[in-house]
Coordinates of C-alpha atoms in Angstrom, one line a residue:
M248 CA 60.3 -9.1 59.5
Q249 CA 57.4 -11.0 57.9
L250 CA 57.9 -14.6 56.7
S251 CA 57.9 -13.6 53.0
N252 CA 60.2 -15.3 50.5
E253 CA 62.2 -12.1 50.1
N254 CA 62.9 -11.8 53.8
I255 CA 63.8 -15.4 54.1
A256 CA 66.2 -15.1 51.2
K257 CA 67.7 -11.9 52.7
T258 CA 68.1 -13.7 56.1
I259 CA 70.0 -16.6 54.5
E260 CA 72.3 -14.2 52.7
D261 CA 73.1 -12.4 55.9
L262 CA 73.8 -15.8 57.6
L263 CA 76.1 -16.7 54.8
V264 CA 78.1 -13.5 55.2
L265 CA 78.1 -13.7 59.0
F266 CA 79.5 -17.3 59.3
E267 CA 82.0 -16.8 56.5
K268 CA 83.5 -13.7 58.2
A269 CA 83.8 -15.8 61.3
E270 CA 86.0 -18.2 59.5
V271 CA 83.6 -21.1 59.7
S272 CA 84.3 -23.8 57.1
R273 CA 82.4 -23.4 53.8
R274 CA 80.9 -26.9 54.3
D275 CA 79.4 -26.1 57.6
V276 CA 78.1 -22.7 56.5
L277 CA 76.2 -24.2 53.6
K278 CA 74.7 -26.9 55.8
I279 CA 73.6 -24.3 58.4
C280 CA 72.0 -22.2 55.7
L281 CA 70.2 -25.2 54.2
V282 CA 68.7 -26.2 57.5
V283 CA 67.7 -22.6 58.5
E284 CA 66.1 -21.9 55.1
E285 CA 64.1 -25.1 55.2
A286 CA 63.0 -24.4 58.8
L287 CA 61.8 -20.8 57.9
L288 CA 59.9 -22.2 54.9
R289 CA 58.2 -24.7 57.2
W290 CA 57.3 -21.9 59.6
Q291 CA 56.0 -19.9 56.6
E292 CA 53.8 -22.8 55.5
H293 CA 52.5 -23.3 59.1
F294 CA 52.1 -19.7 60.3
G295 CA 51.6 -17.9 57.0
M296 CA 53.6 -15.3 55.1
T297 CA 52.4 -12.3 57.2
H298 CA 53.7 -13.8 60.5
E299 CA 56.7 -12.0 61.8
F300 CA 60.1 -13.3 63.1
K301 CA 63.3 -11.6 64.4
V302 CA 67.0 -12.5 64.0
Y303 CA 69.6 -11.9 66.7
N304 CA 73.4 -12.2 66.3
K305 CA 75.2 -13.4 69.4
K306 CA 78.5 -15.1 70.5
W307 CA 78.7 -18.5 72.1
F308 CA 82.2 -19.1 73.6
G309 CA 83.7 -16.9 70.9
A310 CA 81.8 -18.7 68.2
P311 CA 79.1 -17.1 65.9
K312 CA 75.6 -17.8 67.0
I313 CA 72.2 -16.7 65.5
V314 CA 68.8 -16.9 67.2
I315 CA 65.6 -16.7 65.1
R316 CA 62.6 -16.0 67.3
L317 CA 58.9 -16.3 66.3
A318 CA 55.9 -15.8 68.5
G319 CA 53.1 -18.3 68.5
E320 CA 52.1 -21.9 69.3
P321 CA 54.9 -24.5 69.5
F322 CA 56.0 -25.8 66.1
N323 CA 59.3 -27.5 65.6
P324 CA 60.4 -26.9 62.0
L325 CA 63.3 -29.4 62.3
K326 CA 60.8 -32.3 62.4
N327 CA 58.2 -33.0 59.7
E328 CA 55.6 -35.5 60.8
F329 CA 53.7 -35.4 57.6
E330 CA 56.4 -35.7 54.9
D331 CA 55.1 -35.4 51.3
A332 CA 56.5 -35.2 47.8
D333 CA 56.8 -31.4 47.9
T334 CA 59.2 -31.5 50.9
I335 CA 62.5 -30.0 49.9
L336 CA 64.6 -31.7 52.6
S337 CA 63.3 -35.1 53.7
N338 CA 63.4 -36.1 57.4
A339 CA 66.4 -38.3 56.7
V340 CA 68.4 -35.5 55.0
M341 CA 67.4 -33.0 57.7
K342 CA 68.6 -35.4 60.4
N343 CA 72.0 -35.8 58.8
L344 CA 72.4 -32.1 58.4
L345 CA 71.6 -31.5 62.1
H346 CA 74.3 -33.9 63.2
L347 CA 77.4 -32.0 62.2
D348 CA 80.8 -32.1 64.0
E349 CA 81.3 -28.3 64.3
A350 CA 77.9 -26.8 63.4
K351 CA 74.7 -27.2 65.3
T352 CA 71.1 -26.1 64.8
I353 CA 68.5 -26.7 67.5
Y354 CA 64.9 -25.8 68.3
R355 CA 63.3 -24.8 71.6
Y356 CA 60.1 -23.2 72.8
E357 CA 60.3 -20.7 75.6
N358 CA 58.0 -18.1 77.0
G359 CA 55.6 -18.2 74.0
Y360 CA 58.4 -18.0 71.4
N361 CA 59.7 -20.6 68.9
E362 CA 63.4 -20.2 68.8
L363 CA 65.8 -21.6 66.1
I364 CA 69.4 -21.5 67.3
S365 CA 72.4 -22.1 65.0
F366 CA 76.1 -21.8 66.0
S367 CA 79.5 -23.1 64.8
T368 CA 83.1 -23.0 65.8
K369 CA 85.8 -21.7 63.5
E370 CA 87.3 -24.0 61.0
R371 CA 90.1 -26.1 62.4
K372 CA 93.1 -25.6 60.2
P373 CA 95.4 -28.6 60.2
I374 CA 98.9 -28.0 61.5
K375 CA 101.3 -28.4 58.6
I376 CA 104.6 -30.1 59.5
P377 CA 107.3 -30.2 56.8
G378 CA 107.6 -33.8 55.8
G379 CA 104.3 -34.7 57.5
S380 CA 104.3 -38.2 59.2
I381 CA 107.8 -38.9 58.1
T382 CA 109.1 -36.0 60.2
I383 CA 107.1 -37.2 63.2
A384 CA 108.5 -40.7 62.8
I385 CA 112.1 -39.3 62.7
V386 CA 111.5 -37.2 65.8
L387 CA 109.9 -40.1 67.7
A388 CA 112.8 -42.4 66.7
I389 CA 115.4 -40.0 68.1
I390 CA 113.4 -39.6 71.4
F391 CA 112.8 -43.4 71.8
S392 CA 116.5 -44.2 70.9
F393 CA 117.6 -41.8 73.6
L394 CA 115.2 -43.4 76.1
A395 CA 116.4 -46.9 75.1
D396 CA 119.9 -46.1 76.4
F397 CA 118.4 -46.2 80.0
L398 CA 117.3 -49.9 79.5
P399 CA 119.5 -52.7 80.7
P400 CA 121.9 -54.1 78.0
D401 CA 120.2 -57.5 77.7
V402 CA 116.8 -55.8 77.3
Q403 CA 118.2 -53.5 74.6
N404 CA 119.6 -56.5 72.7
T405 CA 116.4 -58.4 72.9
L406 CA 114.4 -55.4 71.7
L407 CA 116.7 -54.8 68.8
N408 CA 117.4 -58.3 67.6
E409 CA 114.2 -60.1 68.4
V410 CA 111.6 -57.3 67.8
V411 CA 112.9 -54.4 65.8
T412 CA 115.1 -56.3 63.2
P413 CA 112.5 -59.0 62.2
I414 CA 109.7 -56.4 61.9
L415 CA 111.9 -54.0 59.9
D416 CA 113.1 -56.7 57.5
T417 CA 109.6 -57.9 56.9
L418 CA 108.3 -54.3 56.2
M419 CA 111.2 -53.6 53.8
Q420 CA 110.7 -56.8 51.8
L421 CA 106.9 -56.0 51.6
I422 CA 107.5 -52.6 50.2
V423 CA 110.0 -53.7 47.7
S424 CA 107.8 -56.6 46.6
V425 CA 104.7 -54.4 46.1
T426 CA 106.8 -51.8 44.2
I427 CA 108.0 -54.5 41.8
F428 CA 104.5 -55.2 40.7
M429 CA 103.6 -51.5 40.6
V430 CA 106.5 -50.8 38.2
F431 CA 105.6 -53.8 36.1
F432 CA 102.0 -52.8 35.5
A433 CA 102.9 -49.1 35.2
V434 CA 105.2 -49.8 32.3
I435 CA 102.8 -52.0 30.5
S436 CA 99.8 -49.6 30.9
S437 CA 101.9 -46.6 29.8
I438 CA 102.9 -48.5 26.6
C439 CA 99.3 -49.6 26.0
A440 CA 98.1 -46.0 26.2
I441 CA 100.0 -45.3 23.0
E442 CA 97.2 -46.3 20.6
D443 CA 98.9 -45.0 17.5
S444 CA 102.6 -45.5 16.8
T445 CA 102.7 -42.2 14.9
M446 CA 101.0 -40.2 17.7
L447 CA 104.1 -38.5 19.0
G448 CA 105.6 -37.7 15.6
N449 CA 108.8 -35.9 15.1
I450 CA 108.2 -33.3 17.8
G451 CA 107.4 -35.9 20.5
L452 CA 110.4 -38.0 19.7
T453 CA 112.7 -35.0 19.7
V454 CA 111.4 -33.8 23.1
I455 CA 111.6 -37.3 24.6
G456 CA 115.2 -37.8 23.3
R457 CA 116.2 -34.4 24.7
L458 CA 114.8 -35.2 28.1
F459 CA 116.5 -38.6 28.2
F460 CA 119.8 -37.0 27.4
L461 CA 119.3 -34.3 30.0
N462 CA 118.5 -37.0 32.6
V463 CA 121.7 -38.9 31.8
L464 CA 123.8 -35.7 32.2
I465 CA 122.1 -35.0 35.6
I466 CA 122.9 -38.6 36.8
F467 CA 126.6 -38.3 35.7
L468 CA 126.9 -34.9 37.5
T469 CA 125.4 -36.4 40.6
I470 CA 127.8 -39.3 40.5
F471 CA 130.7 -36.9 40.3
V472 CA 129.5 -34.7 43.2
G473 CA 128.5 -37.7 45.2
G474 CA 131.9 -39.3 44.8
V475 CA 133.5 -36.2 46.4
F476 CA 131.4 -36.5 49.5
F477 CA 131.3 -40.4 49.6
P478 CA 134.6 -41.7 48.2
L479 CA 134.2 -44.6 45.8
N480 CA 136.6 -47.4 44.9
F481 CA 136.6 -47.0 41.1
V482 CA 137.4 -50.1 39.2
E483 CA 138.7 -50.0 35.6
N484 CA 137.1 -52.6 33.3
G485 CA 140.2 -53.0 31.2
D486 CA 140.3 -54.5 27.7
S487 CA 137.5 -57.0 28.5
F488 CA 135.0 -54.2 29.0
A489 CA 134.1 -53.8 25.3
I490 CA 132.9 -57.4 25.0
S491 CA 132.5 -59.3 28.2
K492 CA 131.1 -56.6 30.5
V493 CA 128.7 -55.2 28.0
V494 CA 127.4 -58.7 27.1
E495 CA 127.2 -59.6 30.7
L496 CA 125.1 -56.4 31.4
F497 CA 122.6 -57.1 28.6
L498 CA 122.3 -60.8 29.4
S499 CA 121.7 -60.0 33.1
I500 CA 118.5 -58.0 32.2
V501 CA 117.0 -60.7 30.1
P502 CA 114.4 -62.6 32.2
T503 CA 115.2 -66.3 31.8
N504 CA 112.7 -67.2 34.5
I505 CA 109.7 -65.0 34.8
L506 CA 108.8 -66.1 38.3
A507 CA 112.3 -65.8 39.5
A508 CA 112.5 -62.2 38.3
F509 CA 109.6 -61.3 40.6
L510 CA 110.7 -63.5 43.5
D511 CA 114.3 -62.1 43.5
G512 CA 113.1 -58.6 43.1
N513 CA 115.2 -58.1 40.0
I514 CA 113.8 -54.7 38.7
L515 CA 115.9 -54.8 35.6
Q516 CA 114.4 -58.1 34.4
V517 CA 110.9 -57.2 35.5
T518 CA 111.1 -53.9 33.5
V519 CA 112.3 -55.6 30.3
L520 CA 109.5 -58.2 30.7
A521 CA 107.0 -55.3 31.1
F522 CA 108.3 -53.6 28.0
L523 CA 108.0 -56.8 25.9
I524 CA 104.5 -57.5 27.0
G525 CA 103.4 -53.9 26.5
I526 CA 104.9 -53.7 23.0
C527 CA 103.2 -57.0 22.0
I528 CA 99.8 -55.8 23.2
T529 CA 100.2 -52.5 21.4
L530 CA 101.3 -54.1 18.1
T531 CA 98.2 -56.3 18.0
G532 CA 96.1 -53.1 17.5
N533 CA 92.4 -53.1 17.9
H534 CA 92.3 -56.9 18.5
T535 CA 93.2 -56.5 22.1
I536 CA 91.1 -53.5 23.2
N537 CA 89.6 -55.5 26.1
L538 CA 93.1 -56.7 27.1
K539 CA 94.3 -53.1 27.2
S540 CA 91.4 -52.1 29.4
I541 CA 92.1 -55.0 31.7
V542 CA 95.8 -54.0 32.0
I543 CA 94.9 -50.3 32.8
E544 CA 92.4 -51.4 35.4
L545 CA 94.9 -53.8 37.0
N546 CA 97.4 -50.9 37.0
E547 CA 94.9 -48.8 39.0
L548 CA 94.2 -51.7 41.3
V549 CA 97.9 -52.2 42.0
F550 CA 98.5 -48.5 42.6
K551 CA 95.7 -48.5 45.2
V552 CA 97.2 -51.6 46.9
T553 CA 100.6 -49.9 46.8
D554 CA 99.2 -46.7 48.3
K555 CA 97.8 -48.7 51.2
V556 CA 101.1 -50.5 51.8
F557 CA 103.0 -47.2 51.6
S558 CA 101.0 -46.1 54.7
I559 CA 103.5 -48.2 56.7
I560 CA 106.5 -46.1 55.4
P561 CA 106.5 -43.9 58.6
L562 CA 106.7 -47.0 60.8
M563 CA 109.6 -48.4 58.6
I564 CA 111.5 -45.1 58.9
F565 CA 110.9 -45.0 62.6
L566 CA 112.3 -48.5 63.0
C567 CA 115.3 -47.8 60.7
I568 CA 116.4 -44.7 62.6
F569 CA 115.6 -46.2 66.0
Q570 CA 117.8 -49.2 65.2
T571 CA 120.6 -47.1 63.8
L572 CA 120.7 -44.7 66.7
A573 CA 120.3 -47.4 69.3
E574 CA 123.2 -49.5 68.0
S575 CA 125.5 -46.5 67.5
D576 CA 126.1 -42.9 68.6
F577 CA 124.6 -39.8 67.0
S578 CA 127.8 -39.0 65.1
E579 CA 126.9 -41.4 62.3
F580 CA 124.0 -39.2 61.4
F581 CA 126.3 -36.5 60.3
V582 CA 126.2 -38.3 57.0
V583 CA 122.7 -36.7 56.5
W584 CA 124.4 -33.3 56.1
K585 CA 126.7 -34.8 53.5
L586 CA 123.7 -36.0 51.6
V587 CA 122.0 -32.6 51.9
A588 CA 125.1 -30.8 50.8
A589 CA 125.7 -33.1 47.9
S590 CA 122.1 -32.8 46.8
I591 CA 122.1 -29.0 47.0
I592 CA 125.4 -28.6 45.2
T593 CA 124.3 -30.9 42.4
Y594 CA 121.0 -29.2 41.9
A595 CA 122.6 -25.7 42.2
A596 CA 125.0 -26.6 39.4
I597 CA 122.2 -27.9 37.2
I598 CA 120.0 -24.8 37.6
L599 CA 123.0 -22.5 37.2
L600 CA 124.1 -24.1 33.9
M601 CA 120.6 -24.0 32.5
L602 CA 120.2 -20.3 33.5
I603 CA 123.5 -19.4 31.9
H604 CA 122.5 -21.3 28.8
I605 CA 119.3 -19.1 28.6
K606 CA 121.2 -15.9 29.2
F607 CA 123.7 -16.4 26.4
K608 CA 121.6 -18.2 23.9
I609 CA 118.3 -16.3 24.1
K610 CA 119.7 -13.1 25.6
L611 CA 117.3 -13.0 28.5
G612 CA 118.6 -11.9 31.9
I613 CA 118.6 -14.5 34.7
T614 CA 116.8 -12.2 37.1
D615 CA 114.1 -11.4 34.5
F616 CA 113.6 -15.0 33.7
L617 CA 113.2 -16.0 37.4
K618 CA 110.7 -13.2 38.0
K619 CA 108.6 -14.5 35.1
I620 CA 108.4 -18.1 36.4
F621 CA 108.2 -17.2 40.2
P622 CA 104.4 -17.7 40.4
A623 CA 104.8 -21.4 39.4
F624 CA 107.8 -21.8 41.7
I625 CA 106.0 -20.5 44.8
I626 CA 103.0 -22.9 44.3
A627 CA 105.2 -25.9 44.1
F628 CA 107.4 -24.7 46.9
T629 CA 104.6 -24.1 49.4
T630 CA 102.4 -27.1 48.5
I631 CA 105.3 -29.6 48.0
N632 CA 103.4 -30.8 45.0
G633 CA 104.7 -30.3 41.5
G634 CA 101.4 -31.4 40.0
A635 CA 99.6 -28.5 41.7
A636 CA 101.9 -26.1 39.8
L637 CA 101.2 -27.6 36.3
P638 CA 98.3 -25.1 35.4
K639 CA 100.5 -22.2 36.5
I640 CA 103.5 -23.5 34.6
I641 CA 101.4 -23.5 31.4
E642 CA 100.0 -20.0 32.2
V643 CA 103.4 -18.3 32.9
S644 CA 105.0 -20.1 30.0
R645 CA 102.3 -18.8 27.7
D646 CA 101.8 -15.3 29.1
N647 CA 105.2 -14.4 30.5
L648 CA 107.6 -16.5 28.4
R649 CA 105.5 -16.1 25.1
I650 CA 105.6 -19.8 24.3
D651 CA 103.0 -21.3 22.0
E652 CA 100.1 -22.6 24.1
K653 CA 99.7 -25.9 22.2
F654 CA 103.4 -26.7 22.8
C655 CA 103.0 -25.8 26.5
N656 CA 100.0 -28.1 26.8
F657 CA 102.0 -30.9 25.2
W658 CA 105.3 -30.4 27.0
A659 CA 104.4 -29.6 30.6
P660 CA 102.6 -32.9 31.4
L661 CA 105.2 -34.9 29.5
A662 CA 108.1 -33.3 31.4
F663 CA 106.2 -33.7 34.7
V664 CA 106.4 -37.5 34.1
M665 CA 109.7 -37.9 32.3
F666 CA 111.9 -35.1 33.9
C667 CA 112.2 -35.0 37.7
P668 CA 115.7 -33.9 38.6
S669 CA 115.1 -34.0 42.3
E670 CA 114.3 -37.8 42.2
L671 CA 117.2 -38.5 39.8
I672 CA 119.6 -36.8 42.3
A673 CA 118.1 -38.6 45.3
L674 CA 118.1 -42.1 43.6
T675 CA 121.7 -41.6 42.3
L676 CA 123.0 -40.5 45.6
C677 CA 121.2 -43.4 47.2
A678 CA 123.4 -45.8 45.2
I679 CA 126.6 -43.8 45.6
Y680 CA 126.1 -43.5 49.4
G681 CA 125.2 -47.2 49.7
I682 CA 128.2 -48.4 47.7
S683 CA 130.5 -46.1 49.7
A684 CA 129.1 -47.2 53.0
A685 CA 129.5 -50.9 52.1
A686 CA 133.1 -50.2 50.9
G687 CA 132.2 -51.7 47.6
S688 CA 133.7 -51.0 44.2
F689 CA 132.2 -48.8 41.4
S690 CA 132.6 -49.4 37.7
L691 CA 131.3 -47.9 34.5
I692 CA 128.8 -50.8 34.3
D693 CA 127.4 -49.7 37.7
S694 CA 126.8 -46.2 36.2
F695 CA 124.8 -47.7 33.4
I696 CA 122.7 -49.6 35.9
I697 CA 122.1 -46.5 37.9
I698 CA 121.1 -44.6 34.7
F699 CA 118.6 -47.4 33.8
L700 CA 117.1 -47.6 37.3
A701 CA 117.1 -43.9 38.2
I702 CA 115.4 -42.8 35.0
Q703 CA 112.9 -45.6 35.0
L704 CA 112.0 -45.3 38.7
S705 CA 111.7 -41.5 38.5
I706 CA 109.1 -42.1 35.9
A707 CA 107.2 -45.1 37.4
T708 CA 107.4 -44.2 41.1
P709 CA 104.4 -42.2 42.5
D710 CA 105.0 -38.9 44.3
G711 CA 105.4 -38.8 48.1
A712 CA 107.6 -40.2 50.8
G713 CA 106.3 -43.7 50.3
G714 CA 107.2 -43.8 46.6
I715 CA 110.8 -42.5 47.0
A716 CA 111.4 -44.9 49.9
A717 CA 110.3 -47.8 47.9
A718 CA 112.5 -46.7 45.0
Y719 CA 115.5 -46.5 47.5
G720 CA 114.7 -50.0 48.5
I721 CA 114.8 -51.3 44.9
I722 CA 118.1 -49.6 44.1
L723 CA 119.7 -50.9 47.3
T724 CA 118.4 -54.4 46.7
Q725 CA 119.6 -54.4 43.1
F726 CA 123.2 -53.5 44.2
G727 CA 123.0 -55.9 47.2
L728 CA 123.4 -53.0 49.7
P729 CA 122.0 -52.8 53.3
L730 CA 118.4 -51.4 53.4
E731 CA 119.0 -49.9 56.9
I732 CA 120.5 -46.8 55.3
I733 CA 117.1 -45.7 54.0
G734 CA 116.6 -43.9 57.4
A735 CA 119.4 -41.3 56.6
L736 CA 118.1 -40.9 53.0
M737 CA 114.5 -40.2 54.2
I738 CA 115.8 -37.6 56.7
T739 CA 117.6 -35.9 53.8
D740 CA 114.4 -36.0 51.8
V741 CA 112.4 -34.3 54.5
I742 CA 115.0 -31.5 54.9
I743 CA 115.2 -30.6 51.2
D744 CA 111.7 -31.6 50.0
N745 CA 110.1 -28.2 49.8
L746 CA 113.1 -26.5 48.1
F747 CA 113.6 -29.3 45.5
T748 CA 109.9 -29.5 44.6
G749 CA 110.2 -25.8 43.8
L750 CA 113.5 -26.2 41.9
D751 CA 111.9 -28.9 39.8
V752 CA 109.6 -26.2 38.4
V753 CA 112.5 -24.0 37.7
A754 CA 114.3 -26.8 35.8
H755 CA 111.1 -27.6 33.9
E756 CA 110.6 -23.9 32.9
C757 CA 114.3 -23.6 31.8
E758 CA 114.1 -26.7 29.6
L759 CA 110.7 -25.7 28.2
F760 CA 112.1 -22.3 27.4
L761 CA 115.2 -23.7 25.7
V762 CA 113.5 -26.4 23.7
S763 CA 110.6 -24.2 22.5
H764 CA 113.2 -21.6 21.3
N765 CA 115.1 -24.3 19.4
M766 CA 111.9 -25.6 17.8
G767 CA 110.5 -22.2 16.9
F768 CA 107.6 -22.2 19.3
I769 CA 108.5 -19.0 21.1
E770 CA 108.3 -15.3 20.2
E771 CA 111.6 -13.4 20.1
F772 CA 112.3 -11.2 23.1

């Protein structure tokens, strides 16, 4: 082939197809094509458009390899000694492209031929482990706790009491402390984002009220099911409940000492303080635009710091489980299956009730409804990411369920933030299991505290194992319960994470379908 522009373009197209079929990463394919195209253009400029070249496809240890051969005097197109303004790829850019991890392009001169050789291995697909680093931490903790049994008793005691326990206590306090600030700024920034008090209007207030009511019902159902698996010592509040207990609850959330609220990790007081500050900033209107911007930027900064701190969560889980197993036998971890069973039964009851409601109120069969929303469910189930399913939720709601698109665009992101049944169930069971394990009492006042904390933390806590672990720590700290039980809770989370992420989508679609029908945003079936 001659070094014409048409032949060069055709060669690059063939290379693109060749490497893509060989499952080379898109990134490496594009870089190889850029380098080869620039090299051929430099040969064209040096030898002329009538000079001929040949392309050979070969294999190199199972990897795709192409050799471009051109007869003539030695000329390395990968180096440009006389760089000028017309050069497409500068020497610096060319040098960076040539030093790839998986793809290589080299030049050599042999037997009167200039040769350009490019090859690359197949794209390395990461191994996906359910639960990721948390699962690895759990497995390693079980292995190391088994090996620790072979150590002398005095060495075991030293390891647990003087090494593991101090490190674990420090990590837990660090996570709880950072999360307190994260919740504080998240609440303030979310309130500051409401620039107009009439922005939500009647529709927004109705939807938010409905979601809040549904959250409360889920929490009470979880308390009931959790109490079956983890018996609680219920305490009646008596005649004094109406006055003294209610007054005591509301007074306890009023921050009388701002610094003490943060130092003591009192999430109730910190949240109330954040609400007050956020409302005051919003009410001042346009006079505090710069202050709103500062708050939002601080919120982003705190979230970045929190994200870095949450990277130690796997280590914390490892130490929790290692300490628990090393100090006891494996029979104690049967509690994990109780947590799993309680979670599944609670969620199954929620979904079943919502589907029955749809069947009898809107006259749509349960099987038909599930088929319509299945595309959104499978995305969340396989990616373990509810946010990844948001576009598909809007699509299936609009096309399959015939819901008004504007209402879908409003409702889906709002529900993603305010309505997370899986986290509500997990956080409520955390409190129930902790109170039961500590042989403590449970009162109606405690249920109010759980409602307040679970709803607020399910909204403010970021997705991921780190976020839910920090939320567990806050609830346990608020009730004065041992933080060591987080290990069992995290194992439970790993087991049911995929399923519950998918079920969150089902719950979202059920509620969207029902509320849109009630408000007249849906076509009749």
